[in-house]
Amino acid sequence: MSRIGVFICHCGENIASTVDCESVAKSASEIPGVSFSIDYKYMCSDPGQSKIKNAIIEHKLNGVVVAACSPRMHEPTFRKACAEAGLNPYLCEMANIREHCSWVHPKGEETTFKAFEILRMLVEKVKRNTKLLPIKVPVTKTAIVLGGGVAGIQAALDIANAGHKVLMIEKDPSIGGHMAMLSETFPTLDCSQCILTPRMVEVAQHPNITLYNYAELESLDGFIGNFKARIRLKAKSVDPKICTACGVCWSKCPVKKIPDEFNTGLSKRTAIYVPFPQAVPNKPVIDRTQCTYFVKNGKCGVCKKLCPASAIDFETKDEIIEVNAGAVVVATGFEIKHTDFFPEYGYGRYKDVIDGLQFERLASASGPTLGEIKRPSDGKVPETIVFIACAGSRDKAKGIEYCSKICCMYTAKHAMLYKHKFHEGKAYVFYIDIRANGKNYDEFVRRTIEEDDVNYIRGRVSRIYESNGKLIVKGVDTLLNAQPVEIEADMVVLATAIVANADSESVAQKLHIGYDKHHFLSEAHPKLRPVETNTGGIFLAGACQAPKDIPESVSQGSAAASKVTILFSNDELTREPQVAFVNRTFPPQYSSCTGCLLCIPVCPYKAIEKEEIKNRNGEVVKTVAYVNGGLCQGCGTCVAFCRNKSIDIQGFTNEQMFTEVMALNF
Amino acid sequence: MNIGFYPGCSLTGTSKEYNESLVAVATSCGITLQEIGEWNCCGASSAHALNHELALLLPSRILALAEQQGFTELLIPCAACYSRIATAQHQLLQDAKLLAEVSEILKIKFTATIKLFNPLKFLSEKILPLIEDKIKNKLNLKVSCYYGCLLVRPPQIMKTERFEDPVVMENILAKCGAYPIDWNFKTECCGASLSIARGDISSKLSMRILRDAADKKAEVVAVACPMCHSNLDMRRPDINSLLTAKIDIPVLFITQLIGMALGIPAEKLGLHRHFVKNDKMVSNVYSQNKVECPA
Amino acid sequence: MNQKINQHIAYLMKEKGVNLIISQAKDSNGFVIPHFILSENDIISSVIAINEMRNFFAYLNKQEIKSFKSIGIVCNYFGVKTFFQLKFENQLKDLELFLLIPTDDDFIEITSEKQAEDYLSGLKQSTILVDEELENVKKMSMEERWNYWMKTLELCTKCYACRAACPMCYCSSCTTECNIPQWIPVPASLHGIFEWHVMRAMHLAGRCTECDECVKVCPANIPLNILNKGLHNKISEAFSSDDSSIKYALNFFQPDEKVDFIK
Amino acid sequence: MEDFEPKLAAFVCNWCTYAGADLTGTSRMKYPSNVRILRFPCTGRIDFMLVMKAFDSGVDGLIVSGCHPNDCHYTSGNFHAQRRWVVFKEVLDIMGFDTRRIFFTWVSAAEGAKWAKVVTDAVEELKKLGPYSEFKKILLKKLQFPLDNKTADREIKTEPVIS
């Protein structure tokens, strides 16, 4: 005999303003099987939950339906409340009468009726709910950190310092990411490499961290606490264990004209190379797409001949290793738009129109100009530089509506650095708004404007063109008399938009996590779960989620690390028991499953396997399908797939769904 | 091949030569341009500044007439007319209710789905494939292609690729043996809308365009808009006095250049109708391939 | 059956320990029926054209028959197809099977999946099956089709002969017998009948061997095979990008697959 | 048919469309109240039999919606569902069932506006099509069979009644 309790929440005015909650409660009390029904202002509040708990005890309820907001919001809250009152939490269901009813329909009888109908369907469903027990699974206390930029480094160090193993995967030959390329950092102007490189070294030397540089994630299977990753270790052609990094190979390599990625193409590198002098690990790799030996079938081999340690081996191949991990921190970073994205700024034709990252390299003491600001075309020191903020960002026509967040600050920094290095120079900044909302950020921008005399012009630049060796920057000053302005510049720096990595979509698919329309990876909740993803055990850090500056990336790295350590603080994980199972019955049938096993390929988690049912003598009497509850994630595809309903899924059983559908009862 | 043709006022007046050369080029490619009957003013430059309803109704009537007269394609050579008519079509197609209202006022039922051609689209889609083997005179001229504003903007209505840096004219003229140059003022404003009220501003803006073309050593400026043409051609004395130098680069309609390449006689292209002298250049083009210069 | 087969049957029974042969014979009405040979004395000669032959693999799903362990079965092309499909679906376990396919005056013997595959690939059928009645139905308007089926299905009594005769309907307990919940209403009401036939067609989609046993046994002459053929054609057409190694289209998908009616 | 209010159910997956419909709510967009949303873990869970049952229970139309291809929370449930719908739609088409009444869509968790549009359009379309009387005609002959099972209450009308 069902004794269902129905609890209707007003959600303040959110539900009550369009739904007559009192009448819903009254009608609900007349549904067969409902033995208790009330409405209340805030069901999720403490007194609201007490009402549920008291009713469960007082009325000996064996099922609860809370008609309130979305179950995606408060299902755990109410299930917990039920559990505290001694009712199995899985006997509690939520009827969504807020998001799916009161908020989307006007006040009126129809809306009230719909709320009641939604509730009634759930009452019918809950009558068929059964007690479920959570599933326990073991936790592998090793974390994968994907990406060795500052966010990944921070996450890896924090997890490792908490005593857990970390596997760091970096696609480039060295860790360090974008931060290693920067000159000085705002708002303190401390040198980026000076603060980052010690961290990089710490990663390399940490006993708990295994660094896989020049490696990529191939695939990730499994689930929270029990991931299985395949990592591709790209062939380095140099044995890092033997190599002493003496530098003979790269100084003698005949292929010298490859644009240097680390210096954003402003200098050249060789085919065997270390990306930058402070690289970690500081061992060279051979770029096989450029190396003569590989491009021209075995010609050359100079480095191999000259290597004093005989560390070079052209025969090494990509290697794929399999590792187990309990959690993944995704810190794959970002890319920027390049100058060729802007037709109005010359489609990348003008050498002296550069992007912000290139300016960082020009300003960096370890950069191609050793920190002197020289323009790329002829190496002259530019006397006038125009900086353009929001190049691409906040521009719907360019398909990038969002703010890239860091450009206002680094543009101010760039202008300031230029003025510090070349006092007579003129610097102009075109901007839309100045967004300097961090600690000491606005002060920094004010300093740039007031002390360093950088000319800020509020307006957009419509065109850049070359005339008589000058770059003519045409824009508008929208303040005061709103005049068009033209500036003859020697160099233009575009603060180009930050965009998601080109491969971010495929990374997301490998990890089974979501991404937004700009291909940034999606957090589970924009406010309350900013570092988690929708897939348990996978966390986000840094700019792979959205444009971020260094302090933010570091904070999120630490936040992700703390999530990982929280996860690792348990030896076992409790999982929702929403899993599929194959039915069992008495001999001689044993199960209605006929063992066609066509369901095996359907399972995305490879959770279905063959099971042989044996009798007491150990003879196989029947072969059936078996669902491994530890692997099953509860999608239920196999349930709908099974022809004779031998598989069912807890929480969404055939019986429950059938009843819910039939209760539509139009 | 019959295609509806809306000349608009400019092509019957100030840019008669545009009309002449366009018809000559189309005819030589076997395309008949059939003027739509009873056409009216498109309302450009004044209506949309004063009365939105009128600004919509005038071009709508042209669309409706063309459809009523059985055309499925409509060529509008004047950039301003095209802009007004395409904008009207865009509005009508976005809003079925509006279309019904307009049909009601015009007393003509129409769907506004006729395919519109601006001169560039017409030349690149219809003419270009036909002229490849018909080029008689290689132009051998450094040409700066000037688009102005209305042919490429607003991009969401004009649906132009590379609206900041279009290359349609360059592609066509390169086929005709010209050498399109890389310059900076392709899509800058010539000041046409101010040419009556503030001629001084128009002159200044046009001056900058021509100055850059001259700096980049252009021998001829190609245009596809009557307003651009009149500003760059007719205002030359003003421009030269502003520059305190003499720029004598002729400004020709792209159709005239194509016509020359096709060997169509100069007077049929209206080449004599310009203020800036072009006879030397024209005769050079015609004479290099030993075709007698008819001019 | 022809003499060579009969000789071979005798050989199988004597030498190979085969203790049941499911052969075919005609009854007095000329209807093809199974003929069970339990000993050499049961061997009879009968003349049945190859395309008249029926598919008796459904018997192999019966526990009583399975207990014979070593069984010979006289069949045609569809039998081989069935054998192959059943093997793919992990059925026919612990059975030693001898498929005997009569030819003009000889026979072919098939005992393994490999042989079956070779035999079938030698006789590749076109992927789109043509059926006059199917064409007719497809030409009708939606309302006409509905009326056509409602009229046809009115005669159905849900006797489940189609299910019993179908070699692919081997589930020991069918969804129709499931009563928690009662998926298919028990009474012979039209909507229950409609649901049963939709379900039957869905369950056979991509698996049906087109042997038409269901039609042959239907007492109401319901043209069930047009559903089977229609779905066969749909699958061949919609999932034509699958390579031939995919034996079941419905537990498989191509990356980035798109379907036009899902907006 | 002007006053006809179609009865519409929606089978949606928990991760995309249910969340998308939540977003419609949080964004306070409006849509007709004719729809009843049933939550499934994944489109892969949506049994075609349940689709039939929805029509049994008297709906005039049904929305089936889940994550866009490649966005499935379970990576591939929607791809399997997609193939299933291709075949299922064909059976129904051959049998003359009005498949215009089943609206297959993908609505992501970010597409609150799309959800409102899907429902609005479906209701509008169903208003054009009118009640599904063809199907309801055969339902009239149905016996009101019990929603019988071990835990259910018997208060629901369980006696078979021929109407």
mmCIF file of C-alpha atoms in Angstrom, chain B residues 70-278:
data_model
loop_
_atom_site.group_PDB
_atom_site.id
_atom_site.type_symbol
_atom_site.label_atom_id
_atom_site.label_comp_id
_atom_site.label_asym_id
_atom_site.label_seq_id
_atom_site.Cartn_x
_atom_site.Cartn_y
_atom_site.Cartn_z
ATOM 1 C CA GLY B 70 7.673 37.523 -65.000
ATOM 2 C CA PHE B 71 11.327 38.121 -64.180
ATOM 3 C CA THR B 72 13.179 35.777 -61.886
ATOM 4 C CA GLU B 73 16.424 37.710 -62.018
ATOM 5 C CA LEU B 74 16.945 41.441 -61.774
ATOM 6 C CA LEU B 75 20.097 43.411 -62.524
ATOM 7 C CA ILE B 76 20.510 46.738 -60.726
ATOM 8 C CA PRO B 77 23.731 48.360 -61.909
ATOM 9 C CA CYS B 78 23.555 51.463 -59.730
ATOM 10 C CA ALA B 79 25.068 50.740 -56.327
ATOM 11 C CA ALA B 80 22.678 53.068 -54.541
ATOM 12 C CA CYS B 81 19.607 51.569 -56.202
ATOM 13 C CA TYR B 82 20.888 48.105 -55.430
ATOM 14 C CA SER B 83 21.439 48.988 -51.831
ATOM 15 C CA ARG B 84 17.890 50.292 -51.425
ATOM 16 C CA ILE B 85 16.252 47.419 -53.260
ATOM 17 C CA ALA B 86 18.316 44.740 -51.542
ATOM 18 C CA THR B 87 17.578 46.309 -48.169
ATOM 19 C CA ALA B 88 13.876 46.333 -48.942
ATOM 20 C CA GLN B 89 14.026 42.703 -50.022
ATOM 21 C CA HIS B 90 15.890 41.798 -46.844
ATOM 22 C CA GLN B 91 13.209 43.490 -44.738
ATOM 23 C CA LEU B 92 10.333 41.906 -46.638
ATOM 24 C CA LEU B 93 11.785 38.424 -46.449
ATOM 25 C CA GLN B 94 12.371 38.742 -42.712
ATOM 26 C CA ASP B 95 8.804 39.682 -41.988
ATOM 27 C CA ALA B 96 5.864 37.992 -43.722
ATOM 28 C CA LYS B 97 3.427 40.416 -42.143
ATOM 29 C CA LEU B 98 5.269 43.366 -43.590
ATOM 30 C CA LEU B 99 5.283 41.730 -47.003
ATOM 31 C CA ALA B 100 1.523 41.288 -46.833
ATOM 32 C CA GLU B 101 1.054 44.920 -45.836
ATOM 33 C CA VAL B 102 3.260 46.156 -48.635
ATOM 34 C CA SER B 103 1.460 43.930 -51.153
ATOM 35 C CA GLU B 104 -1.776 45.423 -49.932
ATOM 36 C CA ILE B 105 -0.594 49.024 -50.385
ATOM 37 C CA LEU B 106 0.958 48.360 -53.783
ATOM 38 C CA LYS B 107 -2.028 46.315 -54.861
ATOM 39 C CA ILE B 108 0.402 43.783 -56.316
ATOM 40 C CA LYS B 109 0.828 40.346 -54.801
ATOM 41 C CA PHE B 110 4.465 39.349 -54.755
ATOM 42 C CA THR B 111 6.894 37.169 -52.849
ATOM 43 C CA ALA B 112 10.018 39.351 -52.993
ATOM 44 C CA THR B 113 12.087 36.287 -53.764
ATOM 45 C CA ILE B 114 13.443 37.520 -57.096
ATOM 46 C CA LYS B 115 17.192 37.036 -57.419
ATOM 47 C CA LEU B 116 18.978 40.364 -57.366
ATOM 48 C CA PHE B 117 22.250 41.103 -59.112
ATOM 49 C CA ASN B 118 24.460 44.014 -58.296
ATOM 50 C CA PRO B 119 26.924 44.867 -61.066
ATOM 51 C CA LEU B 120 29.787 42.937 -59.480
ATOM 52 C CA LYS B 121 27.753 39.834 -58.941
ATOM 53 C CA PHE B 122 26.376 40.098 -62.458
ATOM 54 C CA LEU B 123 29.788 40.538 -63.997
ATOM 55 C CA SER B 124 31.443 37.772 -62.013
ATOM 56 C CA GLU B 125 28.636 35.229 -62.265
ATOM 57 C CA LYS B 126 27.129 35.906 -65.686
ATOM 58 C CA ILE B 127 29.721 37.702 -67.759
ATOM 59 C CA LEU B 128 33.058 36.407 -66.545
ATOM 60 C CA PRO B 129 32.476 32.775 -67.596
ATOM 61 C CA LEU B 130 31.565 33.964 -71.120
ATOM 62 C CA ILE B 131 34.402 36.354 -71.907
ATOM 63 C CA GLU B 132 37.427 34.180 -71.312
ATOM 64 C CA ASP B 133 38.048 33.446 -74.995
ATOM 65 C CA LYS B 134 36.645 36.741 -76.251
ATOM 66 C CA ILE B 135 39.385 39.055 -74.964
ATOM 67 C CA LYS B 136 40.713 40.957 -77.958
ATOM 68 C CA ASN B 137 42.661 43.754 -76.293
ATOM 69 C CA LYS B 138 44.722 43.011 -73.232
ATOM 70 C CA LEU B 139 44.268 46.074 -71.078
ATOM 71 C CA ASN B 140 47.882 46.177 -69.823
ATOM 72 C CA LEU B 141 46.925 48.855 -67.316
ATOM 73 C CA LYS B 142 47.650 49.204 -63.646
ATOM 74 C CA VAL B 143 44.169 49.497 -62.302
ATOM 75 C CA SER B 144 43.008 50.412 -58.830
ATOM 76 C CA CYS B 145 39.585 48.933 -58.218
ATOM 77 C CA TYR B 146 37.409 51.225 -56.182
ATOM 78 C CA TYR B 147 34.325 49.728 -54.550
ATOM 79 C CA GLY B 148 33.067 52.539 -52.404
ATOM 80 C CA CYS B 149 30.643 51.808 -49.646
ATOM 81 C CA LEU B 150 27.339 50.656 -51.064
ATOM 82 C CA LEU B 151 28.506 47.654 -53.051
ATOM 83 C CA VAL B 152 29.856 45.828 -50.027
ATOM 84 C CA ARG B 153 27.972 47.189 -47.080
ATOM 85 C CA PRO B 154 26.137 46.423 -44.898
ATOM 86 C CA PRO B 155 27.643 42.936 -45.129
ATOM 87 C CA GLN B 156 24.671 41.136 -43.594
ATOM 88 C CA ILE B 157 22.451 42.392 -46.429
ATOM 89 C CA MET B 158 24.969 42.424 -49.252
ATOM 90 C CA LYS B 159 26.310 39.022 -48.232
ATOM 91 C CA THR B 160 29.733 39.988 -49.542
ATOM 92 C CA GLU B 161 32.656 37.855 -48.637
ATOM 93 C CA ARG B 162 35.671 39.855 -47.554
ATOM 94 C CA PHE B 163 33.657 43.033 -47.271
ATOM 95 C CA GLU B 164 36.646 44.784 -45.755
ATOM 96 C CA ASP B 165 38.867 43.786 -48.605
ATOM 97 C CA PRO B 166 36.836 42.692 -51.629
ATOM 98 C CA VAL B 167 38.603 41.294 -54.697
ATOM 99 C CA VAL B 168 35.774 40.703 -57.181
ATOM 100 C CA MET B 169 36.686 43.564 -59.494
ATOM 101 C CA GLU B 170 40.347 42.623 -59.318
ATOM 102 C CA ASN B 171 39.563 39.098 -60.450
ATOM 103 C CA ILE B 172 37.453 40.270 -63.376
ATOM 104 C CA LEU B 173 39.933 42.857 -64.594
ATOM 105 C CA ALA B 174 42.879 40.512 -64.210
ATOM 106 C CA LYS B 175 41.058 38.258 -66.681
ATOM 107 C CA CYS B 176 40.916 41.229 -69.042
ATOM 108 C CA GLY B 177 44.671 41.597 -68.914
ATOM 109 C CA ALA B 178 44.854 44.463 -66.442
ATOM 110 C CA TYR B 179 47.141 44.564 -63.422
ATOM 111 C CA PRO B 180 45.110 45.277 -60.309
ATOM 112 C CA ILE B 181 47.225 47.054 -57.738
ATOM 113 C CA ASP B 182 47.177 46.664 -54.002
ATOM 114 C CA TRP B 183 46.005 49.933 -52.499
ATOM 115 C CA ASN B 184 44.324 51.182 -49.388
ATOM 116 C CA PHE B 185 41.173 53.090 -50.275
ATOM 117 C CA LYS B 186 39.084 50.399 -51.962
ATOM 118 C CA THR B 187 36.127 50.723 -49.662
ATOM 119 C CA GLU B 188 36.565 54.221 -48.293
ATOM 120 C CA CYS B 189 33.804 56.796 -48.539
ATOM 121 C CA CYS B 190 33.780 59.176 -51.538
ATOM 122 C CA GLY B 191 31.336 61.497 -49.825
ATOM 123 C CA ALA B 192 28.526 61.043 -52.316
ATOM 124 C CA SER B 193 25.730 61.709 -49.880
ATOM 125 C CA LEU B 194 27.215 65.091 -49.062
ATOM 126 C CA SER B 195 28.000 66.054 -52.609
ATOM 127 C CA ILE B 196 25.116 68.510 -52.892
ATOM 128 C CA ALA B 197 25.060 69.934 -49.403
ATOM 129 C CA ARG B 198 28.780 69.938 -48.568
ATOM 130 C CA GLY B 199 30.688 69.585 -51.803
ATOM 131 C CA ASP B 200 33.848 70.606 -49.978
ATOM 132 C CA ILE B 201 33.760 67.463 -47.842
ATOM 133 C CA SER B 202 33.110 65.246 -50.841
ATOM 134 C CA SER B 203 36.034 66.776 -52.643
ATOM 135 C CA LYS B 204 38.312 66.203 -49.676
ATOM 136 C CA LEU B 205 37.279 62.582 -49.312
ATOM 137 C CA SER B 206 37.573 61.923 -53.031
ATOM 138 C CA MET B 207 40.950 63.590 -53.047
ATOM 139 C CA ARG B 208 42.312 61.127 -50.524
ATOM 140 C CA ILE B 209 41.120 58.225 -52.600
ATOM 141 C CA LEU B 210 42.726 59.496 -55.757
ATOM 142 C CA ARG B 211 45.882 60.493 -53.934
ATOM 143 C CA ASP B 212 46.432 56.959 -52.733
ATOM 144 C CA ALA B 213 45.693 55.552 -56.185
ATOM 145 C CA ALA B 214 48.247 57.952 -57.636
ATOM 146 C CA ASP B 215 50.786 57.094 -54.922
ATOM 147 C CA LYS B 216 50.399 53.456 -55.814
ATOM 148 C CA LYS B 217 50.990 54.316 -59.495
ATOM 149 C CA ALA B 218 47.548 53.461 -60.793
ATOM 150 C CA GLU B 219 46.922 54.246 -64.435
ATOM 151 C CA VAL B 220 43.188 53.985 -64.232
ATOM 152 C CA VAL B 221 40.575 53.757 -61.493
ATOM 153 C CA ALA B 222 37.776 51.277 -62.052
ATOM 154 C CA VAL B 223 34.406 51.905 -60.415
ATOM 155 C CA ALA B 224 30.969 50.307 -60.458
ATOM 156 C CA CYS B 225 28.896 53.027 -58.899
ATOM 157 C CA PRO B 226 27.588 56.184 -60.601
ATOM 158 C CA MET B 227 28.091 58.290 -57.479
ATOM 159 C CA CYS B 228 31.674 57.204 -57.031
ATOM 160 C CA HIS B 229 32.293 57.937 -60.628
ATOM 161 C CA SER B 230 30.876 61.421 -60.632
ATOM 162 C CA ASN B 231 32.800 62.331 -57.486
ATOM 163 C CA LEU B 232 36.113 61.056 -58.741
ATOM 164 C CA ASP B 233 35.671 62.301 -62.274
ATOM 165 C CA MET B 234 33.662 65.487 -62.090
ATOM 166 C CA ARG B 235 35.349 66.890 -59.006
ATOM 167 C CA ARG B 236 38.811 66.555 -60.438
ATOM 168 C CA PRO B 237 39.496 70.319 -60.641
ATOM 169 C CA ASP B 238 38.541 70.701 -56.962
ATOM 170 C CA ILE B 239 40.634 67.709 -56.061
ATOM 171 C CA ASN B 240 43.635 68.938 -57.929
ATOM 172 C CA SER B 241 43.402 72.330 -56.319
ATOM 173 C CA LEU B 242 43.216 70.693 -52.883
ATOM 174 C CA LEU B 243 46.239 68.615 -53.729
ATOM 175 C CA THR B 244 48.063 71.457 -55.387
ATOM 176 C CA ALA B 245 49.109 68.863 -57.915
ATOM 177 C CA LYS B 246 47.585 67.435 -61.024
ATOM 178 C CA ILE B 247 46.250 63.926 -61.022
ATOM 179 C CA ASP B 248 45.066 62.930 -64.435
ATOM 180 C CA ILE B 249 44.200 59.294 -63.837
ATOM 181 C CA PRO B 250 41.022 58.527 -65.714
ATOM 182 C CA VAL B 251 38.121 56.990 -63.827
ATOM 183 C CA LEU B 252 36.249 54.406 -65.851
ATOM 184 C CA PHE B 253 33.344 52.136 -65.176
ATOM 185 C CA ILE B 254 34.412 48.531 -64.947
ATOM 186 C CA THR B 255 32.031 47.735 -67.802
ATOM 187 C CA GLN B 256 33.882 50.206 -70.001
ATOM 188 C CA LEU B 257 37.157 48.470 -69.248
ATOM 189 C CA ILE B 258 35.650 45.070 -70.009
ATOM 190 C CA GLY B 259 34.165 46.516 -73.203
ATOM 191 C CA MET B 260 37.564 47.784 -74.269
ATOM 192 C CA ALA B 261 39.064 44.378 -73.629
ATOM 193 C CA LEU B 262 36.325 42.794 -75.684
ATOM 194 C CA GLY B 263 37.116 45.168 -78.509
ATOM 195 C CA ILE B 264 33.810 46.965 -78.458
ATOM 196 C CA PRO B 265 34.178 50.327 -80.248
ATOM 197 C CA ALA B 266 34.924 53.201 -77.897
ATOM 198 C CA GLU B 267 31.906 55.336 -78.736
ATOM 199 C CA LYS B 268 29.588 52.457 -77.931
ATOM 200 C CA LEU B 269 31.149 52.425 -74.472
ATOM 201 C CA GLY B 270 30.642 56.143 -73.970
ATOM 202 C CA LEU B 271 34.304 56.677 -73.292
ATOM 203 C CA HIS B 272 34.031 60.220 -74.594
ATOM 204 C CA ARG B 273 31.599 61.207 -71.882
ATOM 205 C CA HIS B 274 34.159 61.728 -69.095
ATOM 206 C CA PHE B 275 35.609 64.924 -67.700
ATOM 207 C CA VAL B 276 39.067 63.511 -67.209
ATOM 208 C CA LYS B 277 40.647 62.886 -70.555
ATOM 209 C CA ASN B 278 41.252 59.289 -71.420
#
